[in-house]
PDB file of C-alpha atoms in Angstrom:
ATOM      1  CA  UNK A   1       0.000   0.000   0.000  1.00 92.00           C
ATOM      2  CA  UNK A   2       1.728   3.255  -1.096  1.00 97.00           C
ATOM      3  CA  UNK A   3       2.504   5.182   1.890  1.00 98.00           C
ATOM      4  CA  UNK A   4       1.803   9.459   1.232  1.00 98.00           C
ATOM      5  CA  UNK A   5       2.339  11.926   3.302  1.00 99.00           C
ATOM      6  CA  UNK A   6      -0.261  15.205   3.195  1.00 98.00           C
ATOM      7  CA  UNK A   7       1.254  18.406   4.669  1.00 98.00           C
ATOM      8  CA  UNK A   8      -1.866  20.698   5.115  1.00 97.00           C
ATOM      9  CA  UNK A   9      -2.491  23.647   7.590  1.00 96.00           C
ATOM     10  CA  UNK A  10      -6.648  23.244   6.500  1.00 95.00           C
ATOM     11  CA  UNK A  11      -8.171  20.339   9.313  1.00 96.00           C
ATOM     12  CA  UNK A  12     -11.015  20.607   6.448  1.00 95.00           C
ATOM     13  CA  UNK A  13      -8.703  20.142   3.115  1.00 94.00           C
ATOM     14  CA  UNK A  14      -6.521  17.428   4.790  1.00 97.00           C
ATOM     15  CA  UNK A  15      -9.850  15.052   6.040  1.00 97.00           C
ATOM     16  CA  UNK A  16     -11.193  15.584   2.456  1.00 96.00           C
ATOM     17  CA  UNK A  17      -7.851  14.642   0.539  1.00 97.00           C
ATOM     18  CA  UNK A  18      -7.361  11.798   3.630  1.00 97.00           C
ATOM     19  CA  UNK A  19     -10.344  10.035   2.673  1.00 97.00           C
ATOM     20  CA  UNK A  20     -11.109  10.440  -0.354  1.00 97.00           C
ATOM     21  CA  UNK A  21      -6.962   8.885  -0.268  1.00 98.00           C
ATOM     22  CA  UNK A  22      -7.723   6.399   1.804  1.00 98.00           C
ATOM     23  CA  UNK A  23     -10.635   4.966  -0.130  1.00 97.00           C
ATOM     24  CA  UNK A  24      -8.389   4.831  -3.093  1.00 97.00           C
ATOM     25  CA  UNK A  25      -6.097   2.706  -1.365  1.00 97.00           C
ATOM     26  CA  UNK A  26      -3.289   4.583  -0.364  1.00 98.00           C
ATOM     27  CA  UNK A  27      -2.120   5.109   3.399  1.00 98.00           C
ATOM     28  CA  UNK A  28      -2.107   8.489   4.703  1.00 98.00           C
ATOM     29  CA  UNK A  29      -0.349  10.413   7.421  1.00 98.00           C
ATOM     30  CA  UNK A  30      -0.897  14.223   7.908  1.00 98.00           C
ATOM     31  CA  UNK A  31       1.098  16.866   8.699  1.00 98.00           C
ATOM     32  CA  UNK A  32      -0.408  20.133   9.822  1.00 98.00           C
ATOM     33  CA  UNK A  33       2.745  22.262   8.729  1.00 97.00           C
ATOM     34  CA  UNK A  34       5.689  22.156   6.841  1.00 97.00           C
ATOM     35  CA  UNK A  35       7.847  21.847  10.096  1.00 98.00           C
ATOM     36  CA  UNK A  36       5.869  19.127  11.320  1.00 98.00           C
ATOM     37  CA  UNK A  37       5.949  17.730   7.466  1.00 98.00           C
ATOM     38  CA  UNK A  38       9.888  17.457   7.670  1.00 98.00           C
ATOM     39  CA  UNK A  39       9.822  15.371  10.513  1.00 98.00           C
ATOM     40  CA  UNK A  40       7.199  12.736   9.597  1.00 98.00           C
ATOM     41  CA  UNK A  41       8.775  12.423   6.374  1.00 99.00           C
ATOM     42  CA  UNK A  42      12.171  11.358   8.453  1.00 98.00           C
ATOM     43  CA  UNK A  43      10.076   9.236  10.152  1.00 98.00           C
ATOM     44  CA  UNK A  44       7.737   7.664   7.978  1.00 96.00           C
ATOM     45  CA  UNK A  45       9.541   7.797   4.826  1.00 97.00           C
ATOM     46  CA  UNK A  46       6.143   8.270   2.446  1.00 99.00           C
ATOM     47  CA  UNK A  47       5.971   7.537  -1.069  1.00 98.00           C
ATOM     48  CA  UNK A  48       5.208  10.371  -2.314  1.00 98.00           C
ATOM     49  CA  UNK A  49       4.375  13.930  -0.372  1.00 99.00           C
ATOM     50  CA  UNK A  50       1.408  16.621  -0.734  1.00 98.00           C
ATOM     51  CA  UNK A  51       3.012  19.681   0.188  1.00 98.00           C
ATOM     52  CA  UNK A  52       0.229  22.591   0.619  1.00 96.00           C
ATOM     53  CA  UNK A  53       2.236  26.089  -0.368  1.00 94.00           C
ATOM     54  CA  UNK A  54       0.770  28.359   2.474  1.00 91.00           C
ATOM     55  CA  UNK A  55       0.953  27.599   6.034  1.00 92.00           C
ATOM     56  CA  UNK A  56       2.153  28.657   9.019  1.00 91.00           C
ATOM     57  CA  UNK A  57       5.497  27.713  10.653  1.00 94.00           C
ATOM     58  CA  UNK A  58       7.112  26.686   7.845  1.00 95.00           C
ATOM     59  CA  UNK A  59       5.788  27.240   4.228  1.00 95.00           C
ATOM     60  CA  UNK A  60       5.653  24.150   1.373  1.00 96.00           C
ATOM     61  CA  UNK A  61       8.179  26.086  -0.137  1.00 96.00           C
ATOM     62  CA  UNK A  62      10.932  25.966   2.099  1.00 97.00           C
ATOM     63  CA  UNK A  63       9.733  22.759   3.201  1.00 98.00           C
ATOM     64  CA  UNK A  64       9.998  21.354  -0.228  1.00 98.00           C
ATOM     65  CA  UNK A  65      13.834  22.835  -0.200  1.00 98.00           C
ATOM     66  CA  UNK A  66      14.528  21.495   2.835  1.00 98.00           C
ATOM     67  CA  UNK A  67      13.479  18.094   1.708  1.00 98.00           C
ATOM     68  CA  UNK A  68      15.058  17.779  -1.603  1.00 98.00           C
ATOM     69  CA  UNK A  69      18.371  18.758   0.552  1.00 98.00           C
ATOM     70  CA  UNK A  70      18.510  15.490   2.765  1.00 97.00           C
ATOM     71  CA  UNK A  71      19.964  12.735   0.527  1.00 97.00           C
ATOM     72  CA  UNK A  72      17.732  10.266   2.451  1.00 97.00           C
ATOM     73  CA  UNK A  73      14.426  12.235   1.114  1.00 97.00           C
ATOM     74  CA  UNK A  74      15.407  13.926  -1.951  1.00 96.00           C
ATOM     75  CA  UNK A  75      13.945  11.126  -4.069  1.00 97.00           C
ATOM     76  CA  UNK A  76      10.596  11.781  -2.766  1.00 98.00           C
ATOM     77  CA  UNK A  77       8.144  13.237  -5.225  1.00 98.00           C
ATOM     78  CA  UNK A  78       6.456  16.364  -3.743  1.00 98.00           C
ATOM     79  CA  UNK A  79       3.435  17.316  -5.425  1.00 98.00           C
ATOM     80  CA  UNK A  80       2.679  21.083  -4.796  1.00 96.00           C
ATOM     81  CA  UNK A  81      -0.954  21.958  -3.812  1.00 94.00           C
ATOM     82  CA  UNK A  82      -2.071  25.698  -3.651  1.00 90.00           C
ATOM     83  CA  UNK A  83      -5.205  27.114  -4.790  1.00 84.00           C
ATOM     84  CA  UNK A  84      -2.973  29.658  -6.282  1.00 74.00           C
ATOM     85  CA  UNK A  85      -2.887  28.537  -9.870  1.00 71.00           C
ATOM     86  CA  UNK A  86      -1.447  31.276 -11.395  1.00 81.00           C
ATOM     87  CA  UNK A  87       1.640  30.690 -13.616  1.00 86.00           C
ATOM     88  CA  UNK A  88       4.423  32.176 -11.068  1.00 88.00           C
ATOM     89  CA  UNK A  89       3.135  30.190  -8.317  1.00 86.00           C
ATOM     90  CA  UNK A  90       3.485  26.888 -10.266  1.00 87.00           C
ATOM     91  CA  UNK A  91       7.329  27.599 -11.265  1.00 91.00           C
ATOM     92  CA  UNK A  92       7.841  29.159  -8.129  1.00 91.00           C
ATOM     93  CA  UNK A  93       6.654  25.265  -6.886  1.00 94.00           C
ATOM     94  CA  UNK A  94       8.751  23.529  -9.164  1.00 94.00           C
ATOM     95  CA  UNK A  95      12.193  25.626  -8.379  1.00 96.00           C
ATOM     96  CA  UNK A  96      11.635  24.803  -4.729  1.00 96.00           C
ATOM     97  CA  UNK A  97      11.780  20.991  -5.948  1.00 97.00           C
ATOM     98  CA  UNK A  98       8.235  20.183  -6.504  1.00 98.00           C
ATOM     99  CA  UNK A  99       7.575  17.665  -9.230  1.00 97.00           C
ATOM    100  CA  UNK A 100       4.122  18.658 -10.017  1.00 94.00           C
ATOM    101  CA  UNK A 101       0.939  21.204  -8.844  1.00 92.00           C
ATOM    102  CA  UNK A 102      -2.011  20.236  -7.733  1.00 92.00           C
ATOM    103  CA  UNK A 103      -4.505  22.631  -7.723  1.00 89.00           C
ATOM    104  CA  UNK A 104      -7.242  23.497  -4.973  1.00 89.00           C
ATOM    105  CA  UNK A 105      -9.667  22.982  -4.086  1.00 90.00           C
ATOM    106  CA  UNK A 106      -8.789  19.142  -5.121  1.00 91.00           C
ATOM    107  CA  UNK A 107     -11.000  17.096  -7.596  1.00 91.00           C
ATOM    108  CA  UNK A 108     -12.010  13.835  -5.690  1.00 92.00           C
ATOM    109  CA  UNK A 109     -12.691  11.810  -8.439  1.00 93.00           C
ATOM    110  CA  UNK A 110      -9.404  12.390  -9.596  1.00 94.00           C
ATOM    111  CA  UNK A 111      -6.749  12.950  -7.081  1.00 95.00           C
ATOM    112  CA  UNK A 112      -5.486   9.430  -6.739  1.00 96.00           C
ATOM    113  CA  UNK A 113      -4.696   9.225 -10.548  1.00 95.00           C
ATOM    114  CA  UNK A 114      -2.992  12.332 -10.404  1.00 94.00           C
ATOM    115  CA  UNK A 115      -0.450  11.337  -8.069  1.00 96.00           C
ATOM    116  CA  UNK A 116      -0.360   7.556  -9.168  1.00 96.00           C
ATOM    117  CA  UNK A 117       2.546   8.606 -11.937  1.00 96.00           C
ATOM    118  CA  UNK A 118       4.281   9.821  -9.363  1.00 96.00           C
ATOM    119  CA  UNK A 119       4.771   6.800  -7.274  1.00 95.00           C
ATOM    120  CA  UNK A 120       8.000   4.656  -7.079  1.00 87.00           C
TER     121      UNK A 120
END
């Protein structure tokens, strides 16, 4: 069962994306900010990570950086996820190591085939 690893600030946006992720299969662990998202990644070692952009604490940006710098998590896809769709906001996502953007709110019927390509 591939292991992911949401990063969300939004109690609302993470139970949505959890079970609508959990129904597809996958098993889920949430982080409520990117600090907190660093260290269950050490610990858990996901799959495959779904960094929200704009929290508190620590944003998905430097989060994502901070990630891709450990050599035991830099292999870990992290799929951006930001209602902020805009064209700057997706490369801004992709230079802090972010493989792909998700946009928000998230389509349930399709979530778990958009991050299936992504998975080891």
């Amino acid at each position: 069962m591939p292991r992911v690893l949401l990063v969300e600030d939004n109690a609302a946006n993470a139970y949505l994306a959890r079970y609508v992720l959990e129904a597809a299969g996958f098993e889920v662990d949430w982080a409520a900010n990117g600090q907190l998202g660093l260290e269950a990644a050490a610990a858990r070692r996901p799959d495959i990570i779904l960094m929200d952009l704009r929290m508190p604490v620590l944003d998905g940006y430097e989060a994502t950086r901070r990630l891709k710098a450990d050599p035991s998590l830099r292999d870990v896809p992290v799929l951006a996820m930001s209602a902020q769709a805009m064209p700057e906001e997706r490369a801004r996502a992709l230079a802090a190591g972010c493989a792909a953007h998700i946009g928000k709110p998230i389509d349930v019927t399709t979530l778990a085939d958009e991050i299936r390509p992504w998975l080891p």
